[in-house]
Amino acid sequence: MIEVSRRKLGVRMAFIVSSALAIAVVWLTNPLQVVALSSRAFAAYYAMQALLAFWVSLRAGAGGWAARSGFAVIGVICLVAMLAGAPAES
């Protein structure tokens, strides 16, 4: 919050705003939807990390085909989890 406000908010106010936003999310949404959305966000993040690892491995010449294949498999699994993940309530 401090960085987003370009340092106009102090630490105390940033915690208060963050807490208020977290409480609003919990009160105004279905908790299972929040969990499903955050799970998909984590899957997307890890897919990007796997892509980055694959790319760095290629550019640096580090690791072999086994490592690159592992990065690719993990990335695909994360993408499938992100795109086809079913909500907990269904």
XYZ file of N, CA and C in Angstrom, residues 5 61 82 87:
12
model
N 0.697 3.880 -3.105
C 0.314 5.272 -2.847
C 1.475 6.243 -3.060
N 22.472 -22.470 -20.988
C 23.035 -23.775 -21.293
C 23.160 -24.653 -20.061
N -4.719 -24.306 -13.807
C -5.261 -22.947 -13.850
C -6.519 -22.869 -14.718
N -14.123 -25.661 -8.993
C -14.341 -25.120 -7.655
C -14.609 -26.252 -6.664
